[in-house]
Short mmCIF file of C-alpha atoms in Angstrom, two decimals:
data_model
loop_
_atom_site.label_atom_id
_atom_site.label_comp_id
_atom_site.label_asym_id
_atom_site.label_seq_id
_atom_site.Cartn_x
_atom_site.Cartn_y
_atom_site.Cartn_z
CA MET M 1 92.26 65.75 56.18
CA SER M 2 92.75 69.47 55.57
CA ARG M 3 89.93 71.60 54.25
CA PRO M 4 90.34 73.09 50.79
CA ARG M 5 91.57 76.62 51.01
CA LYS M 6 89.09 79.34 50.00
CA PRO M 7 90.38 81.13 46.94
CA VAL M 8 91.68 84.60 47.67
CA GLU M 9 89.65 87.24 45.80
CA GLN M 10 91.80 89.30 43.51
CA THR M 11 91.72 92.96 44.47
CA THR M 12 94.52 94.25 42.24
CA SER M 13 93.68 96.23 39.15
CA THR M 14 94.83 95.34 35.67
CA LEU M 15 95.99 98.17 33.43
CA TYR M 16 96.75 97.83 29.73
CA ARG M 17 96.82 99.78 26.50
CA GLY M 18 94.31 98.58 23.95
CA ALA M 19 94.54 98.36 20.19
CA ASP M 20 92.26 101.41 20.04
CA GLY M 21 95.04 103.56 21.56
CA TYR M 22 93.16 104.11 24.84
CA TRP M 23 94.31 102.93 28.27
CA HIS M 24 92.02 100.39 29.92
CA ALA M 25 91.72 98.95 33.41
CA ARG M 26 89.73 96.17 35.06
CA VAL M 27 89.16 97.01 38.72
CA THR M 28 87.80 94.36 41.09
CA MET M 29 85.02 96.04 43.07
CA GLY M 30 83.68 93.17 45.18
CA ARG M 31 80.66 90.93 44.77
CA ARG M 32 77.42 91.51 42.91
CA PRO M 33 74.09 90.63 44.56
CA ASP M 34 74.19 87.24 42.77
CA GLY M 35 77.61 86.43 44.29
CA SER M 36 79.71 86.83 41.16
CA THR M 37 82.81 88.99 41.10
CA ALA M 38 82.23 92.55 39.96
CA ARG M 39 85.04 93.98 37.87
CA LYS M 40 84.68 97.54 36.63
CA HIS M 41 86.02 98.54 33.23
CA VAL M 42 87.59 102.01 33.05
CA GLN M 43 88.86 103.73 29.90
CA ARG M 44 90.91 106.92 29.58
CA ARG M 45 93.05 108.62 26.96
CA THR M 46 96.29 108.61 28.98
CA LYS M 47 97.84 106.28 31.53
CA ALA M 48 97.99 109.06 34.13
CA GLU M 49 94.26 109.76 33.76
CA LEU M 50 93.55 106.05 34.01
CA ARG M 51 95.60 105.67 37.22
CA ASP M 52 93.71 108.56 38.81
CA ALA M 53 90.38 107.00 37.87
CA VAL M 54 91.45 103.58 39.19
CA ARG M 55 92.65 105.04 42.50
CA ASP M 56 89.32 106.86 42.89
CA LEU M 57 87.40 103.61 42.32
CA GLU M 58 89.65 101.68 44.74
CA ARG M 59 89.18 104.34 47.45
CA ARG M 60 85.41 104.16 47.06
CA ARG M 61 85.54 100.37 47.11
CA ASP M 62 87.69 100.26 50.26
CA ALA M 63 85.57 102.93 52.01
CA GLY M 64 82.38 101.05 51.20
CA THR M 65 80.84 103.96 49.28
CA TYR M 66 80.87 102.31 45.86
CA ILE M 67 77.41 101.33 44.62
CA TRP M 68 77.24 98.30 42.38
CA THR M 69 75.41 98.82 39.11
CA GLN M 70 74.11 96.12 36.79
CA ASP M 71 76.07 97.23 33.75
CA ASP M 72 77.57 100.31 32.19
CA ILE M 73 75.61 101.00 29.04
CA ALA M 74 75.76 104.21 27.05
CA LEU M 75 73.38 107.06 27.84
CA GLY M 76 71.76 106.72 24.43
CA GLN M 77 71.04 103.03 25.03
CA TRP M 78 69.49 103.75 28.40
CA LEU M 79 67.32 106.60 27.09
CA GLU M 80 65.97 104.45 24.25
CA HIS M 81 65.19 101.65 26.73
CA TRP M 82 63.51 104.13 29.08
CA LEU M 83 61.47 105.73 26.31
CA GLU M 84 60.31 102.46 24.73
CA SER M 85 60.05 99.99 27.63
CA VAL M 86 59.72 101.89 30.92
CA LEU M 87 57.91 105.17 30.29
CA PRO M 88 54.98 103.80 28.22
CA MET M 89 53.80 101.85 31.30
CA THR M 90 52.76 105.06 33.10
CA ALA M 91 53.00 108.08 30.80
CA ARG M 92 50.18 109.57 28.77
CA TRP M 93 50.55 109.67 24.99
CA LYS M 94 51.30 113.39 24.81
CA THR M 95 53.89 113.17 27.59
CA LEU M 96 55.57 110.20 25.92
CA SER M 97 55.59 111.93 22.52
CA THR M 98 57.13 115.10 24.00
CA TYR M 99 59.79 113.20 25.96
CA ARG M 100 60.79 111.13 22.91
CA SER M 101 61.19 114.25 20.82
CA GLN M 102 63.25 116.07 23.45
CA MET M 103 65.65 113.19 24.05
CA ARG M 104 66.07 112.14 20.42
CA VAL M 105 66.54 115.64 19.11
CA HIS M 106 68.48 117.37 21.88
CA VAL M 107 70.28 114.72 23.97
CA ILE M 108 71.00 111.39 22.27
CA PRO M 109 72.88 112.82 19.24
CA ALA M 110 75.12 114.97 21.47
CA LEU M 111 75.57 112.92 24.66
CA GLY M 112 74.33 109.44 23.77
CA GLN M 113 77.81 107.94 23.39
CA TRP M 114 78.82 108.64 27.01
CA ARG M 115 78.79 105.68 29.40
CA LEU M 116 76.46 106.21 32.33
CA SER M 117 79.33 105.89 34.80
CA GLU M 118 81.33 108.55 32.97
CA LEU M 119 78.56 111.14 32.74
CA ARG M 120 79.27 114.19 34.88
CA PRO M 121 77.26 117.36 35.70
CA GLU M 122 79.81 119.37 33.72
CA HIS M 123 79.00 117.37 30.58
CA LEU M 124 75.35 118.33 30.88
CA GLU M 125 76.10 121.99 31.60
CA GLU M 126 78.45 122.20 28.64
CA HIS M 127 75.72 120.73 26.44
CA TYR M 128 73.19 123.27 27.74
CA ARG M 129 75.60 126.09 26.86
CA ARG M 130 75.93 124.70 23.34
CA MET M 131 72.14 124.62 23.05
CA GLN M 132 72.02 128.28 24.09
CA THR M 133 74.65 129.13 21.49
CA ASP M 134 72.56 127.34 18.86
CA GLY M 135 69.64 129.61 19.70
CA HIS M 136 67.50 127.44 21.96
CA SER M 137 65.60 129.28 24.68
CA ALA M 138 66.15 128.70 28.38
CA HIS M 139 62.59 127.36 28.51
CA VAL M 140 63.43 124.60 25.99
CA ILE M 141 66.72 123.75 27.72
CA ARG M 142 65.10 123.51 31.14
CA GLY M 143 62.46 121.20 29.67
CA VAL M 144 65.19 118.94 28.28
CA HIS M 145 66.93 119.00 31.67
CA ARG M 146 63.77 117.94 33.53
CA VAL M 147 63.20 114.97 31.23
CA LEU M 148 66.86 113.89 31.40
CA ARG M 149 66.79 114.16 35.19
CA SER M 150 63.72 111.92 35.31
CA ALA M 151 65.33 109.34 32.99
CA LEU M 152 68.51 109.20 35.07
CA ASN M 153 66.53 108.99 38.31
CA GLU M 154 65.00 105.81 36.93
CA ALA M 155 68.49 104.53 36.05
CA VAL M 156 69.53 105.04 39.69
CA ARG M 157 66.44 103.22 40.95
CA ARG M 158 67.26 100.26 38.69
CA ARG M 159 70.94 100.23 39.69
CA ARG M 160 72.17 101.20 36.25
CA LEU M 161 73.73 104.33 37.73
CA ALA M 162 75.19 105.17 41.15
CA THR M 163 74.21 108.85 41.34
CA ASN M 164 72.28 111.17 39.07
CA PRO M 165 74.49 113.95 37.61
CA ALA M 166 71.39 115.87 36.49
CA LEU M 167 70.54 116.52 40.15
CA VAL M 168 73.74 118.56 40.43
CA ALA M 169 73.88 120.14 36.95
CA ARG M 170 72.42 123.62 36.62
CA PRO M 171 70.38 124.53 33.53
CA PRO M 172 70.18 128.21 32.51
CA ARG M 173 67.72 130.35 34.37
CA ALA M 174 64.53 131.10 32.48
CA LYS M 175 63.32 134.67 32.27
CA ASP M 176 60.17 135.35 34.22
CA VAL M 177 57.34 136.17 31.83
CA GLU M 178 54.62 138.22 33.44
CA VAL M 179 51.24 137.16 32.12
CA GLU M 180 48.68 139.95 31.98
CA PRO M 181 45.18 138.41 32.04
CA LEU M 182 42.34 140.15 30.28
CA SER M 183 40.54 142.77 32.32
CA VAL M 184 36.82 142.65 33.04
CA GLU M 185 36.19 145.20 30.28
CA GLU M 186 38.34 143.29 27.77
CA SER M 187 36.61 140.02 28.65
CA ARG M 188 33.20 141.59 28.03
CA ARG M 189 34.34 142.89 24.64
CA VAL M 190 35.55 139.42 23.69
CA LEU M 191 32.22 137.84 24.68
CA ALA M 192 30.32 140.47 22.69
CA ALA M 193 32.45 139.81 19.59
CA ALA M 194 32.04 136.05 20.07
CA GLN M 195 28.34 136.28 19.18
CA SER M 196 29.31 136.14 15.51
CA THR M 197 31.33 132.92 15.89
CA LEU M 198 30.16 129.34 15.34
CA HIS M 199 29.98 128.63 19.08
CA PRO M 200 29.72 131.80 21.23
CA ALA M 201 29.29 129.69 24.39
CA ARG M 202 32.69 128.09 23.79
CA TRP M 203 34.36 131.43 24.62
CA SER M 204 32.01 132.13 27.53
CA ILE M 205 33.21 128.87 29.10
CA ALA M 206 36.85 129.80 28.47
CA LEU M 207 36.63 133.15 30.26
CA SER M 208 34.21 132.25 33.06
CA LEU M 209 35.30 128.71 33.96
CA GLY M 210 38.89 128.57 32.71
CA LEU M 211 38.61 125.11 31.14
CA ARG M 212 41.64 123.91 29.23
CA GLN M 213 41.23 123.98 25.45
CA GLY M 214 41.07 120.19 25.11
CA GLU M 215 38.57 119.92 27.98
CA THR M 216 36.20 122.39 26.33
CA LEU M 217 36.42 120.80 22.89
CA GLY M 218 35.89 117.36 24.45
CA LEU M 219 32.66 118.21 26.28
CA LEU M 220 29.73 115.90 25.51
CA TRP M 221 26.08 116.77 26.20
CA PRO M 222 25.80 113.89 28.73
CA ASP M 223 28.50 115.77 30.72
CA VAL M 224 26.25 118.85 31.00
CA ASP M 225 23.27 118.93 33.36
CA LEU M 226 21.50 122.18 32.60
CA ASP M 227 18.65 121.40 34.99
CA ASP M 228 21.06 121.15 37.90
CA GLY M 229 23.38 123.81 36.44
CA VAL M 230 26.61 121.76 36.42
CA LEU M 231 29.06 120.29 33.94
CA ARG M 232 31.50 117.43 34.45
CA ILE M 233 35.00 117.26 32.99
CA ARG M 234 35.66 113.65 31.97
CA ARG M 235 37.73 113.83 28.77
CA ALA M 236 39.71 116.09 26.45
CA VAL M 237 40.47 116.38 22.73
CA GLN M 238 44.04 115.65 21.69
CA ARG M 239 45.76 115.28 18.32
CA HIS M 240 47.94 112.18 18.02
CA THR M 241 50.69 111.63 15.46
CA TRP M 242 49.99 108.94 12.89
CA GLU M 243 52.17 105.81 13.06
CA HIS M 244 53.10 103.44 10.25
CA GLY M 245 50.79 100.43 10.09
CA CYS M 246 52.75 98.67 7.36
CA SER M 247 55.42 96.04 7.93
CA SER M 248 59.06 96.89 8.56
CA VAL M 249 61.90 95.97 6.20
CA ASP M 250 65.44 96.33 7.65
CA GLY M 251 64.08 98.80 10.18
CA ALA M 252 62.37 100.97 7.56
CA PRO M 253 58.62 101.07 6.75
CA SER M 254 57.77 98.91 3.75
CA CYS M 255 55.47 101.59 2.29
CA GLY M 256 58.52 103.71 1.52
CA ARG M 257 56.99 106.78 3.13
CA LYS M 258 58.90 108.72 5.77
CA ARG M 259 55.92 110.04 7.71
CA GLY M 260 53.31 107.79 9.27
CA ALA M 261 50.58 110.16 8.06
CA GLU M 262 51.51 109.26 4.46
CA CYS M 263 51.25 105.50 5.02
CA GLU M 264 48.14 103.86 3.53
CA ASP M 265 47.93 101.59 6.59
CA ARG M 266 48.53 104.41 9.07
CA THR M 267 47.25 103.89 12.60
CA GLY M 268 46.75 105.58 15.96
CA GLY M 269 46.68 109.20 14.81
CA GLY M 270 44.26 112.06 14.34
CA LEU M 271 41.91 113.79 16.78
CA GLN M 272 40.97 111.62 19.75
CA LEU M 273 39.14 111.87 23.06
CA VAL M 274 41.52 111.05 25.92
CA GLU M 275 41.60 111.12 29.72
CA PRO M 276 41.99 114.60 31.26
CA LYS M 277 45.46 115.91 32.08
CA THR M 278 45.49 114.89 35.78
CA LYS M 279 43.31 113.04 38.27
CA ALA M 280 42.19 116.40 39.70
CA SER M 281 41.13 117.46 36.20
CA LYS M 282 38.13 115.15 36.50
CA ARG M 283 35.85 117.57 38.28
CA THR M 284 32.32 118.94 38.52
CA ILE M 285 31.77 122.68 38.06
CA VAL M 286 28.68 124.69 38.98
CA LEU M 287 27.67 127.00 36.14
CA PRO M 288 26.73 130.69 36.43
CA GLN M 289 23.05 131.10 35.57
CA PRO M 290 23.71 133.30 32.49
CA LEU M 291 25.96 130.53 31.14
CA VAL M 292 23.23 127.94 31.78
CA ASP M 293 20.83 130.04 29.73
CA GLU M 294 23.41 130.48 26.97
CA LEU M 295 24.07 126.75 26.79
CA LYS M 296 20.35 126.00 26.54
CA ALA M 297 20.10 128.30 23.54
CA HIS M 298 23.32 126.86 22.13
CA ARG M 299 21.98 123.29 22.34
CA ALA M 300 18.94 124.27 20.31
CA VAL M 301 21.19 125.78 17.61
CA VAL M 302 23.36 122.63 17.47
CA ASN M 303 20.26 120.44 17.15
CA ARG M 304 19.00 122.52 14.23
CA ARG M 305 22.36 122.22 12.48
CA ARG M 306 22.41 118.47 12.98
CA LEU M 307 18.91 118.07 11.54
CA ALA M 308 19.79 120.27 8.57
CA ALA M 309 22.96 118.28 7.83
CA GLY M 310 21.14 114.93 7.93
CA ALA M 311 23.34 111.99 6.91
CA ASP M 312 26.34 114.30 6.38
CA TRP M 313 26.55 114.97 10.15
CA GLU M 314 29.39 113.17 11.95
CA SER M 315 27.52 111.59 14.87
CA THR M 316 30.25 109.52 16.55
CA HIS M 317 30.22 111.83 19.60
CA ASP M 318 27.40 113.96 21.00
CA LEU M 319 29.62 117.03 21.24
CA VAL M 320 28.69 120.29 22.92
CA PHE M 321 30.97 122.12 20.47
CA PRO M 322 31.06 120.15 17.22
CA ALA M 323 32.83 121.18 14.03
CA ALA M 324 30.70 122.33 11.10
CA ASN M 325 30.26 118.68 10.06
CA GLY M 326 29.59 117.43 13.60
CA GLY M 327 33.04 115.97 14.30
CA LEU M 328 35.77 117.02 16.71
CA ILE M 329 37.16 120.54 16.36
CA ASP M 330 40.89 120.66 15.59
CA PRO M 331 42.68 122.53 18.45
CA ALA M 332 44.81 124.35 15.87
CA ARG M 333 41.70 125.71 14.14
CA ASP M 334 40.22 126.64 17.52
CA HIS M 335 43.39 128.58 18.36
CA THR M 336 43.21 130.45 15.04
CA GLU M 337 39.62 131.42 15.80
CA TRP M 338 40.70 132.78 19.20
CA LYS M 339 43.25 135.06 17.52
CA ALA M 340 40.65 136.29 15.04
CA LEU M 341 38.19 136.86 17.90
CA LEU M 342 40.64 139.07 19.79
CA GLU M 343 41.25 141.14 16.66
CA ARG M 344 37.51 141.49 16.04
CA ALA M 345 36.98 142.59 19.65
CA GLY M 346 39.81 145.15 19.43
CA VAL M 347 41.60 143.49 22.34
CA ARG M 348 45.36 143.06 22.69
CA GLU M 349 46.79 139.72 21.60
CA VAL M 350 47.10 137.11 24.34
CA ARG M 351 47.47 133.33 24.28
CA LEU M 352 44.39 131.15 24.36
CA HIS M 353 45.79 129.61 27.55
CA ASP M 354 45.71 133.11 29.07
CA ALA M 355 41.92 132.83 29.13
CA ARG M 356 42.54 130.31 31.91
CA HIS M 357 44.65 132.87 33.77
CA THR M 358 41.87 135.39 33.23
CA ALA M 359 39.18 133.14 34.69
CA ALA M 360 41.24 132.44 37.81
CA THR M 361 41.96 136.12 38.35
CA LEU M 362 38.33 137.14 37.80
CA LEU M 363 37.29 134.64 40.46
CA LEU M 364 39.72 136.23 42.91
CA LEU M 365 38.35 139.68 42.06
CA GLN M 366 35.02 138.41 43.37
CA ASN M 367 36.64 137.32 46.66
CA VAL M 368 36.31 133.61 45.85
CA ASP M 369 38.68 131.76 48.20
CA ILE M 370 41.74 130.14 46.66
CA ARG M 371 40.68 126.57 47.51
CA THR M 372 37.46 127.01 45.57
CA VAL M 373 39.41 128.49 42.66
CA MET M 374 41.70 125.45 42.70
CA SER M 375 38.69 123.14 42.64
CA ILE M 376 37.17 124.91 39.64
CA MET M 377 40.47 124.93 37.76
CA GLY M 378 41.37 121.34 38.59
CA TRP M 379 44.56 122.07 40.55
CA THR M 380 45.92 120.08 43.46
CA GLU M 381 48.99 122.15 44.42
CA MET M 382 49.04 125.70 45.74
CA ALA M 383 52.19 126.39 43.71
CA THR M 384 50.21 125.82 40.53
CA ALA M 385 47.53 128.25 41.65
CA GLN M 386 50.14 130.92 42.33
CA ARG M 387 51.42 130.66 38.76
CA TYR M 388 47.96 131.19 37.32
CA THR M 389 46.50 133.93 39.50
CA HIS M 390 47.69 137.50 39.14
CA ALA M 391 47.52 140.55 41.38
CA VAL M 392 45.83 142.81 38.83
CA ASP M 393 45.44 146.53 39.43
CA GLU M 394 41.96 146.19 40.92
CA LEU M 395 43.23 143.71 43.53
CA ARG M 396 46.17 145.98 44.37
CA ARG M 397 43.89 149.00 44.70
CA ARG M 398 41.45 147.07 46.85
CA ALA M 399 44.30 145.99 49.15
CA ALA M 400 45.49 149.59 49.41
CA ARG M 401 41.97 150.83 50.27
CA GLN M 402 41.58 148.18 52.94
CA MET M 403 44.95 149.02 54.50
CA GLY M 404 44.14 152.73 54.41
CA ALA M 405 40.83 152.12 56.12
CA LEU M 406 42.47 149.93 58.75
CA LEU M 407 45.28 152.29 59.77
CA TRP M 408 43.96 155.76 58.99
CA ASP M 409 40.17 155.71 59.02
CA GLU M 410 39.09 157.20 62.35
CA GLN M 411 35.76 155.39 62.21
CA VAL M 412 37.60 152.06 62.11
CA MET M 413 39.93 153.08 64.94
CA LYS M 414 36.97 153.90 67.17
#
């Protein structure tokens, strides 16, 4: 009795013109991991373009370089899946909010219809050029590129995509912006002017320790040990966007309001205490003695305000720097106060984040080694430290004096 013959796997490609006017092909690519036959759908405007695409697929198949992917969904579909189902497992709220905005505003409307298999580096570069023409900065475009690259890397890991075109595409080069930290004299003028603010010690911490804005505003008194002269960074203040808490009708909120902040059942928004930015951000910092003394006096002032406010004091958190009513300080209001403080001190306008640059540079001026600076700032990578520390004039002059003494000073040569 003869054995049944094993069916011969079809390797020919089927080409046809569809009712949509496009040319289509079904190319047999081999077997999927589950054993079923993998046939790749290809679509082009002309028959010649389709034949070229089919021949390219067949060459890759025959050479063994073709990578099977689970399906061939559109870029927009993948990005929505990544943003809603994959990224929330690991990303912080602020990261997730930023990534959603970048993809939904800058990528999905323009490139979302492309199939993953059809996406090429040139498509991305052309889109970046259009963004430049529309007035977007290189900084914004490079941010979009980084997020898209991360999303497509995940598609490769999950076999939705063979290779990541964003690894090859080149975003526009961003202009280097030289940050000029405040000098010692400017820093002293700022601290002197800060004595008339609600919390003078808040600005002393900014310029001497370089804490991030959210870290400073999120400090609780249990985090500060004035007897031992240390403070511990364990949390930060962050503003979250309000979400609709009402039911959904045909994909739209039932309250009829567009913004979640306007919904009567809104949820999840407002000022909140969250985990610090990175694992290294959770750190313990030794305080300069003058700052310890200032914080002791500051605590007494806060206690007097709390007693005077009585039941009107918001006592949810035992904040080092509470708002006038005892609650969390809005970062936007804090930023406005920084601008007013600089004007009052007669100091040039710099970003609030530049106070962090200033603190790092002032530490270097005192010959504090870079590893200690990184520990105080909460950095783990040397590259980060190099972006935040600046060779100010005093450091340059000191280097010149040391080199002069080394090569020309006769006393040294002897």
